[in-house]
Coordinates of C-alpha atoms in Angstrom, one line a residue:
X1253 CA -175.1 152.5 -13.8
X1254 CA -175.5 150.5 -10.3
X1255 CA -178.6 149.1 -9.5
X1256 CA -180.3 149.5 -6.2
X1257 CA -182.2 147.0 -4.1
X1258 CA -184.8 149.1 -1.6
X1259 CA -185.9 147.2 1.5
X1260 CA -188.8 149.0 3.2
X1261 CA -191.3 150.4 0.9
X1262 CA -192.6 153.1 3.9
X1263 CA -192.6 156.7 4.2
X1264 CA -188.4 157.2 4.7
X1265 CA -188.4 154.4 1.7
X1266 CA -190.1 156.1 -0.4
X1267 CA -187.8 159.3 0.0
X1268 CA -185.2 157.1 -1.0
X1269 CA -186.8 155.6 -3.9
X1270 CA -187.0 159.1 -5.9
X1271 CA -183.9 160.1 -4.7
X1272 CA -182.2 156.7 -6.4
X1273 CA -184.2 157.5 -9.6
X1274 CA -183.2 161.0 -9.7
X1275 CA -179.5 159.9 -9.5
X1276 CA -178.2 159.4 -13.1
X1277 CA -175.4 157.1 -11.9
X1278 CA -178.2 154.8 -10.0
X1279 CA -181.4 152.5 -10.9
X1280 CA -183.9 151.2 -8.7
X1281 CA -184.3 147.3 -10.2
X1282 CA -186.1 145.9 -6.7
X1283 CA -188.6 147.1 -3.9
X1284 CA -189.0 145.2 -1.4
X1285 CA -191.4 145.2 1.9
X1286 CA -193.2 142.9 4.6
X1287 CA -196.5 144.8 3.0
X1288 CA -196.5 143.5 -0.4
X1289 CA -199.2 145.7 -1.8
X1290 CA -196.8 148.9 -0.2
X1291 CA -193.9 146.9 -2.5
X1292 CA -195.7 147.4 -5.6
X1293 CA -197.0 150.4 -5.1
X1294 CA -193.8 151.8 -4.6
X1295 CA -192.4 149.8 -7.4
X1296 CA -194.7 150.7 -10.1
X1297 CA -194.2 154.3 -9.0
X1298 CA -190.5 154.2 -10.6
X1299 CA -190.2 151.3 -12.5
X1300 CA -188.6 148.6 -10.8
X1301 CA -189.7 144.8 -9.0
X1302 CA -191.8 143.9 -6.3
X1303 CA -190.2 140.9 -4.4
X1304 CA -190.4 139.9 -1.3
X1305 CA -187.8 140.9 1.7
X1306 CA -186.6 137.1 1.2
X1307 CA -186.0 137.3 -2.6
X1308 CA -185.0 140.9 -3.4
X1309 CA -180.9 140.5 -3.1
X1310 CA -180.9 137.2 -5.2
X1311 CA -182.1 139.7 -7.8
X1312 CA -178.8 139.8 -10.1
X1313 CA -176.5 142.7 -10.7
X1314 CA -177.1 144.3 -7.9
X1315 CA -173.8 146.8 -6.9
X1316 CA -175.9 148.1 -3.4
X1317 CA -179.4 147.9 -0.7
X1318 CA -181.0 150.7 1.1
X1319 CA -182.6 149.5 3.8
X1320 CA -185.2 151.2 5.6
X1321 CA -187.2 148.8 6.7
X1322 CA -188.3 148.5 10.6
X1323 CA -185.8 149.0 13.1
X1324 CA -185.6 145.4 14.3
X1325 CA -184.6 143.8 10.3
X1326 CA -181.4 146.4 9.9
X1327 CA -178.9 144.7 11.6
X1328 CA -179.7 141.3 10.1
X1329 CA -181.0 142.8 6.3
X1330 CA -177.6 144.4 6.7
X1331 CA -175.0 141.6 7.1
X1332 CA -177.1 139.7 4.9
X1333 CA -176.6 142.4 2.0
X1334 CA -173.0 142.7 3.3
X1335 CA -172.5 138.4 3.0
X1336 CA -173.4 139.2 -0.6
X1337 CA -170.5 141.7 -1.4
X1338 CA -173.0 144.7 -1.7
X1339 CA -172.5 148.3 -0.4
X1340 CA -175.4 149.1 2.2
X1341 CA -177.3 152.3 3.2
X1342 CA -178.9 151.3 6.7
X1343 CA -181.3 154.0 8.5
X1344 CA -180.3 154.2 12.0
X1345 CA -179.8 152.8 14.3
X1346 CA -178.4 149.0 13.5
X1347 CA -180.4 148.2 15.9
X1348 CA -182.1 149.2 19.6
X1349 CA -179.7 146.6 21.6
X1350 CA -176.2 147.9 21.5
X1351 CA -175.3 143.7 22.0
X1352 CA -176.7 143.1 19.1
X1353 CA -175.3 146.4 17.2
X1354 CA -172.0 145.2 18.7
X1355 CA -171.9 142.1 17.3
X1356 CA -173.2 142.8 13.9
X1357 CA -170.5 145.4 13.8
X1358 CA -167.8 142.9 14.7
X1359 CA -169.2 140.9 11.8
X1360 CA -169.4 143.5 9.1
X1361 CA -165.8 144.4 9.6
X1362 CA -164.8 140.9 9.2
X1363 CA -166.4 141.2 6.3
X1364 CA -164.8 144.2 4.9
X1365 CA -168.3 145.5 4.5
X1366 CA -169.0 149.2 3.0
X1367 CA -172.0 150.4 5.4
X1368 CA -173.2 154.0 5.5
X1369 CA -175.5 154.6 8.3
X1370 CA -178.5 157.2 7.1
X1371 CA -177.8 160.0 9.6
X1372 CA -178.7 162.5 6.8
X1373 CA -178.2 165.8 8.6
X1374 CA -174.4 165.3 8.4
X1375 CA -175.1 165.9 4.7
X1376 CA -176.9 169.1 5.3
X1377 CA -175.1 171.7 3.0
X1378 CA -175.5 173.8 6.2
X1379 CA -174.0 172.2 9.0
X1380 CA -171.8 170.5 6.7
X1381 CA -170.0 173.9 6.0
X1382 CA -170.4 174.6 10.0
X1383 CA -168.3 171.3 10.5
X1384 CA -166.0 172.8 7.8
X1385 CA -165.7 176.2 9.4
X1386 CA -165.0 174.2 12.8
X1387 CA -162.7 172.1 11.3
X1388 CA -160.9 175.1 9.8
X1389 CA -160.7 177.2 13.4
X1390 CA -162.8 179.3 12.1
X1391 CA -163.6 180.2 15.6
X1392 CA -161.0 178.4 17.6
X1393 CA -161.2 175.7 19.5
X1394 CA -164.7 175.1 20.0
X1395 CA -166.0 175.1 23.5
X1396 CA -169.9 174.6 24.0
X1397 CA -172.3 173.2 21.2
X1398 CA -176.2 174.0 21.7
X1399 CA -178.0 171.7 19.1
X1400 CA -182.0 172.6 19.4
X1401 CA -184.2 170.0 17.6
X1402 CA -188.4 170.2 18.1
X1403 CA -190.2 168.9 15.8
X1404 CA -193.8 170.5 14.9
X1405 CA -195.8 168.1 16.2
X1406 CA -196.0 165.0 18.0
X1407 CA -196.4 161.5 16.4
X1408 CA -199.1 159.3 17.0
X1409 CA -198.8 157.2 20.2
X1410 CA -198.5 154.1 18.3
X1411 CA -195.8 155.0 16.5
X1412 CA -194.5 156.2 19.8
X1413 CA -194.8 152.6 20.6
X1414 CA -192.5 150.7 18.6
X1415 CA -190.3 153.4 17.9
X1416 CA -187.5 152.4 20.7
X1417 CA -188.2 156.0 22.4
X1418 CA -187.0 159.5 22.2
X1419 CA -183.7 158.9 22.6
X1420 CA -183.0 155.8 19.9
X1421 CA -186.0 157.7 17.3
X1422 CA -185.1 161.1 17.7
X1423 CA -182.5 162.1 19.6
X1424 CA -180.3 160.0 18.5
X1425 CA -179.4 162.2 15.3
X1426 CA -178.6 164.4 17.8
X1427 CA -175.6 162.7 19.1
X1428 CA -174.5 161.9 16.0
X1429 CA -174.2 165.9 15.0
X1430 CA -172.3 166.5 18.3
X1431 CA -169.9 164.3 17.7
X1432 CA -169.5 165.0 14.6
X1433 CA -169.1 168.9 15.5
X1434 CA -167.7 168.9 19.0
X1435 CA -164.6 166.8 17.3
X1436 CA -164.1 164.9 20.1
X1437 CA -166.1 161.7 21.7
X1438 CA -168.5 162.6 24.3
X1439 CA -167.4 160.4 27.6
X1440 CA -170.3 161.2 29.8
X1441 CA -174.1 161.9 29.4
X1442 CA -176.8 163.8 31.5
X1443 CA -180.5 164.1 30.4
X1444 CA -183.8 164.4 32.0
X1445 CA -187.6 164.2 30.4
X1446 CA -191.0 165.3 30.7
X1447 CA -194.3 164.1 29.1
X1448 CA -195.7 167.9 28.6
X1449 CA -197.3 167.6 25.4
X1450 CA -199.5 164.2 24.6
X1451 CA -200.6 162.0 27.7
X1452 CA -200.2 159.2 25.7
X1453 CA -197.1 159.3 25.0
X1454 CA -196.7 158.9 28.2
X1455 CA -198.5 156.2 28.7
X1456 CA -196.9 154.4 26.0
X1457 CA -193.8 154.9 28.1
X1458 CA -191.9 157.1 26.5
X1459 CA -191.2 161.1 26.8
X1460 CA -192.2 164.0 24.8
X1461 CA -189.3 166.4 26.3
X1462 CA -185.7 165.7 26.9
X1463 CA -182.4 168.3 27.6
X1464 CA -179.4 166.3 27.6
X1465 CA -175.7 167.0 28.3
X1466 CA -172.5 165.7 26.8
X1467 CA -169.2 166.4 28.2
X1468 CA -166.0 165.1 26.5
X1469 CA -163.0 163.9 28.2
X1470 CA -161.2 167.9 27.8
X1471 CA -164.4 169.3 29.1
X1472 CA -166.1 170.6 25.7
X1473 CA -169.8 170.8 26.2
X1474 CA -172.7 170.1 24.4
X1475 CA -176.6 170.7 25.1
X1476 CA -179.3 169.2 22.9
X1477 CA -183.2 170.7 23.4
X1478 CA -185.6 168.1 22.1
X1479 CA -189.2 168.3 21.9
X1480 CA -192.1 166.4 19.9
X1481 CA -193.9 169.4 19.4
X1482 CA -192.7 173.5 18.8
X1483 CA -195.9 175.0 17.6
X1484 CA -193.9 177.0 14.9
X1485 CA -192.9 174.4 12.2
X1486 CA -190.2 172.4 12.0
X1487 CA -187.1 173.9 14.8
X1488 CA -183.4 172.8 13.8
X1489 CA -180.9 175.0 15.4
X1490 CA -177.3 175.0 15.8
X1491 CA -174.9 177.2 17.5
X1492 CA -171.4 176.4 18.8
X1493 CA -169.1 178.5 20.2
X1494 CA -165.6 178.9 20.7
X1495 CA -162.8 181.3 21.9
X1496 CA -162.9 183.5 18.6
X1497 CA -166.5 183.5 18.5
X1498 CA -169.4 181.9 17.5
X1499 CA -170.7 180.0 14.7
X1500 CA -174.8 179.6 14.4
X1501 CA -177.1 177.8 11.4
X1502 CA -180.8 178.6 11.6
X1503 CA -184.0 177.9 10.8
X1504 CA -184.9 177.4 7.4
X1505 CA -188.0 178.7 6.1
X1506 CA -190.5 178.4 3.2
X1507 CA -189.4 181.7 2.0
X1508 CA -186.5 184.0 3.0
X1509 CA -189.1 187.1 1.2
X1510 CA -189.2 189.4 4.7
X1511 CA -192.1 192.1 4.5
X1512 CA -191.8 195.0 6.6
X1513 CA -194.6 197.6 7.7
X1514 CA -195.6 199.4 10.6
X1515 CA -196.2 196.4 12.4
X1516 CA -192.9 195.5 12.0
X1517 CA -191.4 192.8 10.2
X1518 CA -193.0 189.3 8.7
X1519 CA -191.6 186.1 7.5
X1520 CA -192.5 182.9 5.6
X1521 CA -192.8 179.9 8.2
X1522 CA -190.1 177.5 8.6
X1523 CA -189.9 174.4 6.9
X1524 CA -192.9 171.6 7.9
X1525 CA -191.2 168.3 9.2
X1526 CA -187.9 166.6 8.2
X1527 CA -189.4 165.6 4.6
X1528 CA -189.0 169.0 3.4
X1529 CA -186.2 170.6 5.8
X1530 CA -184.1 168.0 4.9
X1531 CA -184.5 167.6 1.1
X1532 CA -181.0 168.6 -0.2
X1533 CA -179.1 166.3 2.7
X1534 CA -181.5 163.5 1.7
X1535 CA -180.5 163.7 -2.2
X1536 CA -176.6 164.3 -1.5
X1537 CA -176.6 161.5 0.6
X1538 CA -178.2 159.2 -2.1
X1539 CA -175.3 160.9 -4.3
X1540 CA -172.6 159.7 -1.6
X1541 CA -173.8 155.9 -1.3
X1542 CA -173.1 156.2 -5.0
X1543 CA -169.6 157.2 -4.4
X1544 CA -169.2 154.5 -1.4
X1545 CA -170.4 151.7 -4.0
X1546 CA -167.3 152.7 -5.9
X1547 CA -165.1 152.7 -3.2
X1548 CA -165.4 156.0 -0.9
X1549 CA -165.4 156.1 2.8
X1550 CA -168.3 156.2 4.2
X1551 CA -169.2 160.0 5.8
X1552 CA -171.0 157.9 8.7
X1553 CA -169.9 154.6 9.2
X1554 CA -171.5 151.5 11.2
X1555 CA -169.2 152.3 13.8
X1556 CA -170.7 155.5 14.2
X1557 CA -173.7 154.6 14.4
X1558 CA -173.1 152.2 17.4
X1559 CA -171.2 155.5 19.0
X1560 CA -174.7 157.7 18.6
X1561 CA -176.4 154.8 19.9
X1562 CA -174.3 153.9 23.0
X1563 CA -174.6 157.8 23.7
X1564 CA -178.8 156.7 23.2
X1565 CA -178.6 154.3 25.7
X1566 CA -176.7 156.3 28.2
X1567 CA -179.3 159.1 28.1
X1568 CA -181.8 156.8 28.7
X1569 CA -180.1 154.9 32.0
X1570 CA -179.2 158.7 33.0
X1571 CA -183.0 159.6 32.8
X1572 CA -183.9 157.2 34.9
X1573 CA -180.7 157.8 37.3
X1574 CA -180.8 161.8 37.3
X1575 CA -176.5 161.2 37.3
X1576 CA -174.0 161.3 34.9
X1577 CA -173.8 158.2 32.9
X1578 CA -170.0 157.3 31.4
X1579 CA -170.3 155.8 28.0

């Protein structure tokens, strides 16, 4: 059994948290936040220690962290958990700089540190049989990638506001799926936004609506469709093709009961928001942090993560630029 130290006791923590309990090989000792009344709650909810962010990997026995705590403590929580000897699982990214994810990068590998980054769609038992199928040549070489990702609705402007904007908070899964898919790094990046939903996001200085482009050094493609907001649930679409065909994953929905009549045919809705879409790829990659703390490869390591965000931060200076950014 290898017990657990959580560090952030918010909404992506506390998907974590019963995920960890539900594991039979793992065991939440410690929670751990900035909000020590969020701490216990979550603590008392499955059975383990409030601490404080300060005390919570002195705790004893601990084999690995998850730390999903605010954007700004993962690159530091994470090479302090590393110092230690423990196995980490960091939401993205490391961090908003990519100095700063750079250099705590440079340091973890000196370290010989076992990070996986929490991009949780690569463990999607969907697209990870698409990146099998790819992998396999099930359609040849692939050519073009169309990744479509709009969520139902937009977040609240304050959120908006701390978040690092659409490309670092969102988008940035994105990337990571492309290059996951596409096989190949992406070299250059195109994107343009709108604000077309909420004003104030707008005024918070962010987007609401971004296409972007990547283009690899042999000229494979990818577009990615973002948008805060679909009006239809929760939109996660992938298609690739290649020069035997095409490979596509679709929309999951509440229900795959169809009823036909003379009006045609009805459906169940999709899926609400990542919570539930993403339910399986949350628990298996619980399951593979477990496998990393006894010695696995990490599925998405730290250096991936500072790949996804470099391709962040090229979006962004292409927005601004309307031109091609190399990364």
């Amino acid at each position: 059994m290898h017990t657990i130290a959580l560090l952030g006791a918010g909404r992506i923590g506390a998907v974590h948290a019963a995920h960890i309990a539900r594991h039979p090989g793992l065991r939440l000792a410690v929670v751990a936040d900035i909000d020590p009344a969020a701490a216990q709650t979550l603590a008392d909810r499955h059975g383990a220690l409030a601490l404080s962010p300060e005390q919570a990997l002195d705790h004893p026995g601990l084999a690995g962290t998850v730390i999903a705590s605010p954007t700004a403590l993962h690159a530091p929580q994470t090479l302090d958990a590393a110092a230690r000897g423990l196995a980490v699982l960091c939401e993205k990214p490391l961090a908003l700089d990519p100095a700063v994810a750079q250099a705590a990068l440079a340091r973890l590998d000196a370290l010989g540190a076992r990070v996986l980054m929490g991009f949780n769609r690569r463990h999607d038992p969907d697209f990870a049989a698409l990146q099998a199928a790819l992998a396999q040549g099930a359609i040849g070489g692939i050519e073009t990638l169309h990744i479509i990702s709009h969520d139902p609705a937009p977040p609240p402007p304050a959120y908006v506001a701390t978040s690092g904007g659409i490309f670092h908070d969102m988008v940035i899964h994105d990337f990571d799926m492309a290059r996951w898919l596409l096989g190949e790094e992406p070299v250059e990046v195109m994107a343009a936004t709108a604000c077309l939903i909420d004003p104030a996001i707008g005024a918070a200085g962010d987007a609401d609506t971004a296409k972007t482009i990547l283009r690899t050094a042999s000229g494979r493609m990818a577009m990615i469709s973002s948008s805060r907001r679909s009006g239809y649930g929760y939109d996660q679409r992938i298609e690739a093709f290649g020069a035997r065909g095409a490979l596509r994953v679709g929309n999951v929905p509440h229900s795959r009961v169809e009823h036909w009549g003379p009006a045609g045919a009805a459906g169940a809705p999709f899926m609400d928001f990542f919570l539930d879409r993403y339910a399986a790829a949350f628990a298996a990659q619980i399951a593979h942090f477990a496998q990393v703390i006894e010695g696995a490869a990490p599925l998405v390591s730290a250096a991936d993560g500072l790949r996804a965000l470099l391709l962040a931060q090229g979006a962004q200076e292409s927005a601004r630029s309307g031109a091609f950014v190399r990364v």
